[in-house]
Coordinates of C-alpha atoms in Angstrom, one line a residue:
Chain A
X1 CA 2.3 -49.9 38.0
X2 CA 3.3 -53.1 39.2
X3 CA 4.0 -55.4 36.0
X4 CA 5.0 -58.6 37.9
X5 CA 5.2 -61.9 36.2
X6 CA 2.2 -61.0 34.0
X7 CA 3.9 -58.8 31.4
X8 CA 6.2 -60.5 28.7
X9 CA 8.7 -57.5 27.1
X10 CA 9.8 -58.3 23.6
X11 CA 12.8 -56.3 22.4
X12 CA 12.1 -54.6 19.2
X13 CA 14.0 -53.8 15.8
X14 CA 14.9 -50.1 17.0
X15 CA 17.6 -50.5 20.1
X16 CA 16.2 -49.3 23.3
X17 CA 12.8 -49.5 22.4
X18 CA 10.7 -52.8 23.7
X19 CA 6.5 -54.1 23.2
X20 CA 5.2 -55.2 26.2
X21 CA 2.7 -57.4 26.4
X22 CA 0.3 -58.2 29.3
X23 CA -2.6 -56.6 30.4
X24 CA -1.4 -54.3 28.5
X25 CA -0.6 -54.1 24.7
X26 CA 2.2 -51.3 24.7
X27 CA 5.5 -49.8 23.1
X28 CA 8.2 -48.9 25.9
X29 CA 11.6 -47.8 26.5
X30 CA 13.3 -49.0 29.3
X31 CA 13.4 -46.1 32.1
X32 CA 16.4 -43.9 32.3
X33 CA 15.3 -43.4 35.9
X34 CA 13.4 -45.8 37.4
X35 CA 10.7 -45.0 39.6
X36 CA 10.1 -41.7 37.5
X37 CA 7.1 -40.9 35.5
X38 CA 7.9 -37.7 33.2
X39 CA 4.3 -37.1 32.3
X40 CA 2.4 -38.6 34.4
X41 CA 2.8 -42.1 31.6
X42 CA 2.3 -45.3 33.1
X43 CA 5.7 -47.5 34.2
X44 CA 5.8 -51.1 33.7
X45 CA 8.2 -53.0 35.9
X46 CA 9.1 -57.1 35.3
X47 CA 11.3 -59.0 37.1
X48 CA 14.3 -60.3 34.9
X49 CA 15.9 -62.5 37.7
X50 CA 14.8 -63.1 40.9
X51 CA 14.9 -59.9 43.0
X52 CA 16.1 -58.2 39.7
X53 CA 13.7 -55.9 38.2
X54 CA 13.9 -53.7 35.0
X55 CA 11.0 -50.3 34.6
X56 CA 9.8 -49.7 31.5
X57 CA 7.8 -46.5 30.6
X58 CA 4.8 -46.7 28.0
X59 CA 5.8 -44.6 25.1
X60 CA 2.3 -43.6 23.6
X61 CA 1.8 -43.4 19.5
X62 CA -2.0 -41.5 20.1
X63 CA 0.9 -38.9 21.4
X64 CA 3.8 -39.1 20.0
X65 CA 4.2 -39.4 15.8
X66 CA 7.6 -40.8 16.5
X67 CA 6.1 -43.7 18.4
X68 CA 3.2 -43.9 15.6
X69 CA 6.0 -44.2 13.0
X70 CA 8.1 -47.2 15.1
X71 CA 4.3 -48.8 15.2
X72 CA 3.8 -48.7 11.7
X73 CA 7.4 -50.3 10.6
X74 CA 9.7 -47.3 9.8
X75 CA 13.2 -49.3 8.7
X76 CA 16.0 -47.0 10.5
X77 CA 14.8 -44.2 13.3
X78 CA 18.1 -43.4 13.7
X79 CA 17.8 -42.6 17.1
X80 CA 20.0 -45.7 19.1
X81 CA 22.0 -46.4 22.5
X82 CA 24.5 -43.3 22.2
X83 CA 23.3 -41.4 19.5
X84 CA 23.1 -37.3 19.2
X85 CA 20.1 -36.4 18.7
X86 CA 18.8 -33.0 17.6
X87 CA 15.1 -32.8 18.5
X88 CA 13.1 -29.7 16.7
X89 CA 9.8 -28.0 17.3
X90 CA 9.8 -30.4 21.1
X91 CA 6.8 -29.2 22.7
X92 CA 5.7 -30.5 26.5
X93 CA 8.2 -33.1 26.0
X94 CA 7.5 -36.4 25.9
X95 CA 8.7 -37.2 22.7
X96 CA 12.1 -36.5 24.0
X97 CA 11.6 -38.1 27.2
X98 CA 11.6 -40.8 25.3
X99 CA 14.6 -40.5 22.7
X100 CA 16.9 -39.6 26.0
X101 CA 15.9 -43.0 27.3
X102 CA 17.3 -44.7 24.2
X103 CA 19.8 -42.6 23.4
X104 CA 21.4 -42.2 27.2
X105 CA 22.5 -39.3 29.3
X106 CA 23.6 -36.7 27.5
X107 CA 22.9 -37.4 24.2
X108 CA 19.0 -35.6 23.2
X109 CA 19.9 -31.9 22.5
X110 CA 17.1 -29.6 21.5
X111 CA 17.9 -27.2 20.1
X112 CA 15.1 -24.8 18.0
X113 CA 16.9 -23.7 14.6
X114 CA 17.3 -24.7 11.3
X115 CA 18.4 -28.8 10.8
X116 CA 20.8 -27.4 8.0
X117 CA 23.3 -25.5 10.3
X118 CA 23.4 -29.0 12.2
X119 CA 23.2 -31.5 10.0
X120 CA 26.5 -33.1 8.2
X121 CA 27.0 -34.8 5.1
X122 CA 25.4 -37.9 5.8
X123 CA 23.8 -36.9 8.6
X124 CA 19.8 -38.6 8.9
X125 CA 16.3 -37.3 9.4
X126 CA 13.2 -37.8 10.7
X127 CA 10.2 -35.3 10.1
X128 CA 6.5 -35.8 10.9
X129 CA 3.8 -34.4 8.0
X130 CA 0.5 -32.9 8.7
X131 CA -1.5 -32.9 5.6
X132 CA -4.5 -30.8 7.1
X133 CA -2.0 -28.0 8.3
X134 CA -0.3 -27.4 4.9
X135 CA -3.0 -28.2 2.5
X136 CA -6.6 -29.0 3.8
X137 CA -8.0 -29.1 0.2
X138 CA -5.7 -31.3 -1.4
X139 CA -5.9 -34.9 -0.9
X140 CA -3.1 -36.3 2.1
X141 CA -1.2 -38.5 -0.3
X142 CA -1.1 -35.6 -2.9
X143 CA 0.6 -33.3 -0.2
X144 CA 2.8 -36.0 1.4
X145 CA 4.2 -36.0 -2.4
X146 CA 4.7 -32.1 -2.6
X147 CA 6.1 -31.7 0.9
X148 CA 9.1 -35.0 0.2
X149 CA 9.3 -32.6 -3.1
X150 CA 10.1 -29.8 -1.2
X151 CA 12.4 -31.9 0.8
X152 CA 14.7 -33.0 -2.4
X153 CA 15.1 -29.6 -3.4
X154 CA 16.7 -28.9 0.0
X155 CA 19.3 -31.7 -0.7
X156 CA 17.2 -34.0 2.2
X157 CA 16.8 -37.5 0.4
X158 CA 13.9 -39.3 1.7
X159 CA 14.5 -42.6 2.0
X160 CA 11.4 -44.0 3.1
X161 CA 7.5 -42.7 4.1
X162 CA 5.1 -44.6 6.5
X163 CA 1.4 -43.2 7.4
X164 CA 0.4 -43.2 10.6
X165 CA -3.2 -44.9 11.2
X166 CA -4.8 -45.8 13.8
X167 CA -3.0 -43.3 15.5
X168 CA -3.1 -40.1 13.6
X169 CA -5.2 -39.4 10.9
X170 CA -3.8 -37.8 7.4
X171 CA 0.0 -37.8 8.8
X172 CA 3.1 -39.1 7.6
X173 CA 6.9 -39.3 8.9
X174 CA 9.0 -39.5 6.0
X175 CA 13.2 -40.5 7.1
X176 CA 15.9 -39.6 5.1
X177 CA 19.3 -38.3 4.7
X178 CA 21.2 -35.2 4.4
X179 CA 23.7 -34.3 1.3
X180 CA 25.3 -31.4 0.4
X181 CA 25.0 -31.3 -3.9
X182 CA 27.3 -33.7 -5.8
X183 CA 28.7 -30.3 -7.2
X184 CA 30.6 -29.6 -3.9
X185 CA 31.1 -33.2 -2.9
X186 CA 33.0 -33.8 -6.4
Chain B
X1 CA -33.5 -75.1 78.8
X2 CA -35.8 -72.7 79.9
X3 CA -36.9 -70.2 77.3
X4 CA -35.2 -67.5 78.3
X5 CA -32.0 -69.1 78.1
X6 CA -33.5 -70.6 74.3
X7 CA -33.9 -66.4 73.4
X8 CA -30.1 -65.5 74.8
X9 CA -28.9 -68.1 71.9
X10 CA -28.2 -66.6 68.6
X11 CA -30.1 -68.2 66.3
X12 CA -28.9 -68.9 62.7
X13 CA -29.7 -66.3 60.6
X14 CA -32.0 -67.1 57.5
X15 CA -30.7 -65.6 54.6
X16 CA -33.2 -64.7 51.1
X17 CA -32.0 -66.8 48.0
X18 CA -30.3 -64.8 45.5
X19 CA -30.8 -65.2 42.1
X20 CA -27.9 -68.0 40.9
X21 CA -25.3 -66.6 38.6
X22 CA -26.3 -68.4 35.5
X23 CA -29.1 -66.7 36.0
X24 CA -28.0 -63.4 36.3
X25 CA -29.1 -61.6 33.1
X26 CA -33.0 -62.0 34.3
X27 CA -32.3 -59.6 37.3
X28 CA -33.5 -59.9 41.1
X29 CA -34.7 -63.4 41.7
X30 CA -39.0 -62.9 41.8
X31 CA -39.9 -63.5 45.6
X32 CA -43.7 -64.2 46.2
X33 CA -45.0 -60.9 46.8
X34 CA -43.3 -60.0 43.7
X35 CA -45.2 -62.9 42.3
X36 CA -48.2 -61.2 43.4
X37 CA -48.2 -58.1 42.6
X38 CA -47.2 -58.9 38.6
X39 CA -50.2 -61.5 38.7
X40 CA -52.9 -59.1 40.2
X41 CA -51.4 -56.3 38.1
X42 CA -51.6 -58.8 34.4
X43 CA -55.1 -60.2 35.9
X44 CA -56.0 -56.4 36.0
X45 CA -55.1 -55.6 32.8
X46 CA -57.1 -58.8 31.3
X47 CA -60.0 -57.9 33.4
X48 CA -60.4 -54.2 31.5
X49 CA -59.3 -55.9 28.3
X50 CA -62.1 -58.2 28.8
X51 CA -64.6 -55.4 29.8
X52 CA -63.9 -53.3 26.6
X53 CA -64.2 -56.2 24.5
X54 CA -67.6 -56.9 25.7
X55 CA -68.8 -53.1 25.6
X56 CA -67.2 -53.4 21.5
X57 CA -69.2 -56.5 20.7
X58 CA -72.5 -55.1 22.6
X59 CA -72.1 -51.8 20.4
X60 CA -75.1 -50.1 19.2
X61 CA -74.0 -48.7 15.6
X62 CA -76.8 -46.4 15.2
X63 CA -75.3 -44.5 18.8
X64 CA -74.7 -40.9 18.9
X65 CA -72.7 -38.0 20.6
X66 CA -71.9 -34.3 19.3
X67 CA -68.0 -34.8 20.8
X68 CA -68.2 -37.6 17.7
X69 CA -68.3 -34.6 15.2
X70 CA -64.9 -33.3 16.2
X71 CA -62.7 -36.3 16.8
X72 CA -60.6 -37.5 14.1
X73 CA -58.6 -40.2 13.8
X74 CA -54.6 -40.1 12.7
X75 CA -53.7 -42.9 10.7
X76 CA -56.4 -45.4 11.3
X77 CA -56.1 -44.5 15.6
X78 CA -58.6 -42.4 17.0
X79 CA -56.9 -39.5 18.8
X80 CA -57.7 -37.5 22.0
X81 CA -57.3 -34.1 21.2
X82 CA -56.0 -32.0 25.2
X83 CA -56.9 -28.9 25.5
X84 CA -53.9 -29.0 28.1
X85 CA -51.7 -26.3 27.9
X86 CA -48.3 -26.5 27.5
X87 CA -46.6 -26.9 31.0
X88 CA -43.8 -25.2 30.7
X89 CA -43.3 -21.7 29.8
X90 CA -41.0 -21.3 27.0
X91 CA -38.0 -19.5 29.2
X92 CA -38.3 -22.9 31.1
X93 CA -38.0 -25.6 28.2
X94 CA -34.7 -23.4 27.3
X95 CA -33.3 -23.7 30.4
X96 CA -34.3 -27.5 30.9
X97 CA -32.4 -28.2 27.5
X98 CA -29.2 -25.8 28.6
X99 CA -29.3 -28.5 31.2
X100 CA -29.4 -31.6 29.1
X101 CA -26.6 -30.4 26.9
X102 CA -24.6 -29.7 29.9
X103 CA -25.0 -33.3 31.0
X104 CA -24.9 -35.1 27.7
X105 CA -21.4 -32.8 27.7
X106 CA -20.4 -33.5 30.8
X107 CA -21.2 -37.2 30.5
X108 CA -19.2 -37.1 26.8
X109 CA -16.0 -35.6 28.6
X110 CA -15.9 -38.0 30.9
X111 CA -16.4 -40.8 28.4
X112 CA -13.3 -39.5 26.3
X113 CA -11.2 -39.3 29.7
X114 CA -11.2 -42.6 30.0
X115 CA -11.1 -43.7 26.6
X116 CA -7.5 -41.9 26.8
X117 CA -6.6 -43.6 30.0
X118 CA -7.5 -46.7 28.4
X119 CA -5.6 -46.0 25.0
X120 CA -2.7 -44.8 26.8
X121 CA -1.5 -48.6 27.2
X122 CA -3.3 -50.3 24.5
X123 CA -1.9 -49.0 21.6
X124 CA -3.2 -51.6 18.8
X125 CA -0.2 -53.0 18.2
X126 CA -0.7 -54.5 14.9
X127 CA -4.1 -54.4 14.1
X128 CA -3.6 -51.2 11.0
X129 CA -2.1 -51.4 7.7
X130 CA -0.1 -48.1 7.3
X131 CA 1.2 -47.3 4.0
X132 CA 4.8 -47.5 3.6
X133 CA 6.7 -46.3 1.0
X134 CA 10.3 -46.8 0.2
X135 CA 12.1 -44.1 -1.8
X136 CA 14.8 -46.1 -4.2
X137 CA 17.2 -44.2 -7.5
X138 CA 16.0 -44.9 -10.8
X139 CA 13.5 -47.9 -12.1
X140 CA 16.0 -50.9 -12.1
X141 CA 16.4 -50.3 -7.9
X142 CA 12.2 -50.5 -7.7
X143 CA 12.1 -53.0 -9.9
X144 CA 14.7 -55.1 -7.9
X145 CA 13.3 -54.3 -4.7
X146 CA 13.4 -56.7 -2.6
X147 CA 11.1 -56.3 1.2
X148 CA 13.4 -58.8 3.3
X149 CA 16.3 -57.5 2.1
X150 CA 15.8 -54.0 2.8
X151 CA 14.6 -54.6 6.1
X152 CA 17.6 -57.2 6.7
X153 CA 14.7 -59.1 8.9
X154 CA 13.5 -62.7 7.8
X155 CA 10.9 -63.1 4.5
X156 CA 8.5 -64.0 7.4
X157 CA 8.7 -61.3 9.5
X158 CA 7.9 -58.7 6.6
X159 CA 4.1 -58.5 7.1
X160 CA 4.9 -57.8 11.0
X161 CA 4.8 -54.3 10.3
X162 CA 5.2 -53.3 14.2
X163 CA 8.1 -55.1 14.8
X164 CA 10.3 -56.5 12.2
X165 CA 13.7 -57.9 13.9
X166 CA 16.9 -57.4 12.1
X167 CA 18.7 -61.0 11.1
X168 CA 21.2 -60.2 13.8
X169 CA 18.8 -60.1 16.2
X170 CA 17.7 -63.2 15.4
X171 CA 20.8 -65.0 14.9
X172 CA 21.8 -63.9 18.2
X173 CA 19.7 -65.1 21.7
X174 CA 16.4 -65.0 20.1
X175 CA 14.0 -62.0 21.5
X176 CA 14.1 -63.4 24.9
X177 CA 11.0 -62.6 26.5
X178 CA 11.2 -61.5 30.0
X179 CA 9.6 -62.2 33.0
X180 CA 7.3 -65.1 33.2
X181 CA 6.0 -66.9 30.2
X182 CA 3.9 -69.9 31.6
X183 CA 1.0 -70.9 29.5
X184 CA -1.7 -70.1 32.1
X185 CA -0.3 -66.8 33.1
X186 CA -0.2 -65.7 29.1
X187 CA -3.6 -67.0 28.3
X188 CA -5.1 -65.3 31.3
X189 CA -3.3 -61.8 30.2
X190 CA -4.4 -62.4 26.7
X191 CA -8.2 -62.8 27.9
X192 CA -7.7 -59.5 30.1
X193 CA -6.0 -57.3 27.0
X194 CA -9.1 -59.0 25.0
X195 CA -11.4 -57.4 28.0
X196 CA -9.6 -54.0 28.0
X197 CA -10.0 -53.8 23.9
X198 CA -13.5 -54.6 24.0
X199 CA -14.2 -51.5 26.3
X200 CA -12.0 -49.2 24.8
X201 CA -14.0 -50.0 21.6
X202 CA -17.5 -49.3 23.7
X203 CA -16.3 -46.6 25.6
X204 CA -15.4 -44.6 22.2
X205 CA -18.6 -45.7 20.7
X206 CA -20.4 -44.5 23.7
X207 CA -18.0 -40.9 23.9
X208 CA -19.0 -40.6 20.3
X209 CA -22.9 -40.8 19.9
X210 CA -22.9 -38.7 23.3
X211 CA -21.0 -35.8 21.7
X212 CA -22.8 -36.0 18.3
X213 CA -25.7 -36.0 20.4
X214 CA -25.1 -33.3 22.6
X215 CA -23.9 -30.8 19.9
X216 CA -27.2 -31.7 18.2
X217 CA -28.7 -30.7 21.1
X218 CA -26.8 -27.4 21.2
X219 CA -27.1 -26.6 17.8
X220 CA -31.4 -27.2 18.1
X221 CA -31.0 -24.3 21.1
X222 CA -29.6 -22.0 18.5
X223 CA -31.9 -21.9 16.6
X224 CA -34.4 -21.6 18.9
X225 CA -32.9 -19.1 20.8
X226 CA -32.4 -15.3 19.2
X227 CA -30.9 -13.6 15.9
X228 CA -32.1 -13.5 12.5
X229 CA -31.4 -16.4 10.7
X230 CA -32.8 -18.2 7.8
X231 CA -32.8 -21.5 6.5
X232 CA -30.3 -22.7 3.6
X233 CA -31.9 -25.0 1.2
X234 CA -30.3 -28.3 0.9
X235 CA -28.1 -27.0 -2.3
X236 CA -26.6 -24.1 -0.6
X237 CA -25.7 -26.3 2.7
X238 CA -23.5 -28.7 0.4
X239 CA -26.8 -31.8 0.6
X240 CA -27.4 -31.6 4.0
X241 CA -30.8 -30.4 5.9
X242 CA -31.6 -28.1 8.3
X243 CA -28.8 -25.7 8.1
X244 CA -29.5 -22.0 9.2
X245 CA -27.6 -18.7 8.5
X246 CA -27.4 -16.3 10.8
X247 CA -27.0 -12.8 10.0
X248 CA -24.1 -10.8 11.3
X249 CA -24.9 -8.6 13.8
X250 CA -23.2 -6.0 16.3
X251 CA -22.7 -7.7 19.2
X252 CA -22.0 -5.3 22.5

C-alpha cells in the first residue's frame, strides 16, 4: 500500500509502536522487514526525507487483544526496543509478528510452558481474559475480579486492568508483576 | 462541394443531454417519448377512474346478483375470493426458499468480508471508553491517586485514552509527525477516513439484518420441513414466540 504524503505517523506512548493517520485510522509498528506482509496485513509506507521512506505494518486490535489493550490506554506493555519477550498460547501468529517488530531480532521467544519457570522476581505480565470462556453465567466484571484473584494467590500482582470495547466484547488484559512471597525475599 | 464530397465529411456527432449532476438523485433525465408514455399511461389511469366514478354515481341500489350472496368484505374492502390454486407444489416452495437462504447467506458472507477488510485499517481510534482499572496497596494509595502522575503524561493528555505520551516524550522533539502535514492534504484525508467510517458503519448494518434475516429464513424451513416438534409456549422459551422443540430422534 503506497502511503505517500497522505498519511501522518504519530509516535505513541509504547516504544516501537506508532498511529497512523490518513485514509486510514490505524495502530502500526514500524516493519522489521520492509516490503513483507506476515499475514497478508496491510503496509503503510511514508516518506520521512526525500527519497527516504519508512514501512509501517497495520497492527489490528479486532485481532489481536494486545493491540486492543495499547488502544484502550494500558500504562506499561512492557514489551520495548530490546526486550525478551516470552509469548504464551501464540496461535497463527500475528500477535508476535508484531512484538518481534518492537522488540528487534532476536528478542520474541515462544515458548509454550508455564510463565513461573520463566519469570524472575520482578519480572512483568501481560494476560488477556475471556469472561465467556471461564464463566458464561456470571457477569464479565464479576469474573475479571475472580480471575485477578486467582492471579494474587499465584504471587502475580496486577497492577492495572483495561476492557477491551469496541474491539472485543466481555474481555480484559490485566498487567502485572511477578514476586516470589516476602517470606523467601526476607 | 458536391454532395458526395458533403457525405465523406464526418459530421459532428449530436450527443443526448444527460441529466446535470445536481440533479442526479431524480435519475435518467425524462426525454419526450418518456414524456409520452407517463402522460398517456396517467391520462389512462384518469380515464378508468373517471368511468368507475360515473358507473358509482349512476348506481341502481335496488340491483341484484347471486355472486353478491358470497362476497364478503375484509375490513371495510370488498375482497375477490380465487379459486386459483396454489402454483407451486409444496416440494417446489421448499426448494425456492433453500434458494433464498442461500443467497441472503451468500450475500451476508460477502457483506462481513468486507466489513473486515474495511476494519482491518480503521480501527476506531478513540471513539470507546474502556474501563481501566488501576490496582494500588492499601486505601491511602487510592485515595492519593493521582491519573497524570501515574501515567507520567500531561493532566491534558489523561482523557486521550489511545495514546497518552509520557513527559519525556514531550519534553523531547514533540511527536513529530511524519510525512506531509499541509492543511489541504490533512483535511482531504480527514474527509476520506470520514467516508471510509460511514461505510464501514453501513456495511455492518447491512451484514447484520442480512444474517438475522437469513437465519430467520432457515429457521421458518425447519419447521416446515420434517420431525415431530411442538411448540413452546412463550414461558417455556424464556418470553420469546414461536419457538419449537423437536423431538430426539434416531438419525441413520
Amino acid at each position: 500500500m503506497a502511503g505517500g504524503a497522505k498519511v501522518v505517523v504519530e509516535p505513541h506512548r509504547h516504544a516501537g509502536v506508532f498511529i497512523a493517520r490518513g485514509k486510514e485510522d490505524a495502530l502500526v509498528t514500524k516493519n522489521m522487514v520492509p516490503g513483507e506482509s506476515v499475514y497478508g496485513e496491510k503496509r503503510i509506507s511514508v516518506e520521512v526525507e526525500a527519497g527516504e521512506k519508512t514501512e509501517y505494518r497495520v497492527w489490528n486490535p479486532f485481532r489481536s487483544k494486545l493491540a486492543a489493550a495499547v488502544l484502550a490506554g494500558v500504562d506499561n506493555i512492557h514489551i520495548r526496543p530490546g526486550a525478551r519477550v516470552l509469548y504464551l498460547g501464540a496461535a497463527s501468529g500475528t500477535s508476535v509478528s508484531h512484538v518481534s517488530d518492537i522488540v528487534g531480532p532476536e528478542g520474541a521467544r515462544i515458548v509454550g510452558l508455564n510463565s513461573q519457570y520463566f519469570l524472575k522476581n520482578g519480572g512483568n505480565f501481560v494476560i488477556s481474559i475471556k469472561a465467556s470462556c471461564i464463566d458464561s453465567t456470571a457477569p464479565p466484571e464479576a469474573v475479571f475480579a475472580r480471575e485477578v484473584k486467582k492471579l494474587q494467590e499465584q504471587q502475580l500482582k496486577p497492577k492495572e486492568q483495561v476492557t477491551l470495547e469496541p474491539y472485543e466484547r466481555d474481555h480484559a488484559v490485566v498487567v502485572g508483576v511477578y514476586r516470589a512471597s516476602k517470606k523467601k525475599d526476607a | 462541394m458536391s454532395a458526395s464530397l458533403k457525405n465523406a465529411v464526418k459530421r459532428k456527432t449530436h450527443k443526448e443531454r444527460a441529466q446535470p449532476t445536481a440533479r442526479r438523485k431524480f435519475g435518467l433525465l425524462e426525454k419526450k417519448k418518456d414524456y409520452l408514455l407517463r402522460a398517456k399511461d396517467f391520462h389512462k389511469k384518469e380515464d378508468a377512474i373517471r368511468v368507475l366514478r360515473g358507473k358509482a354515481e349512476a348506481r341502481n341500489p335496488d340491483e341484484f346478483y347471486f355472486a353478491m350472496e358470497k362476497a364478503r368484505t375484509k375490513d371495510g374492502v370488498h375482497v375477490v375470493s380465487t379459486s386459483e390454486p396454489n402454483r407451486y407444489s409444496q416440494e417446489e416452495l421448499r426448494l425456492m426458499k433453500t434458494q433464498d437462504v442461500g443467497y441472503l447467506t451468500l450475500k451476508a458472507q460477502a457483506e462481513a468480508k468486507k466489513v473486515e477488510r474495511l476494519r482491518s485499517s480503521l480501527h476506531m481510534i478513540g471513539m470507546a471508553k474502556p474501563r481501566h482499572t488501576v490496582f494500588v496497596d492499601g486505601e491511602e494509595e487510592a485515595a492519593a491517586f493521582d491519573p497524570a502522575a501515574y501515567f507520567d503524561t500531561h493532566p491534558d493528555l489523561v482523557g486521550r485514552a489511545f495514546n497518552r505520551p509520557r513527559t519525556e516524550q514531550l519534553a523531547n522533539p514533540p511527536p513529530v509527525a511524519e510525512g506531509d502535514t499541509l492543511a489541504g492534504v490533512a483535511a482531504r484525508s480527514e474527509r476520506r477516513r470520514a467516508t471510509a467510517y460511514k461505510e464501514l458503519l453501513q456495511r455492518q448494518a447491512r451484514g447484520e439484518k442480512l444474517s438475522a434475516l437469513a437465519a430467520r429464513m432457515a429457521y421458518a424451513k425447519e419447521v416446515a420441513g420434517k420431525g415431530r416438534k411442538r411448540k413452546l409456549t412463550p414461558a417455556e422459551a424464556g418470553g420469546q414466540k414461536g419457538v419449537f422443540k423437536w423431538k430426539a430422534e434416531r438419525k441413520r
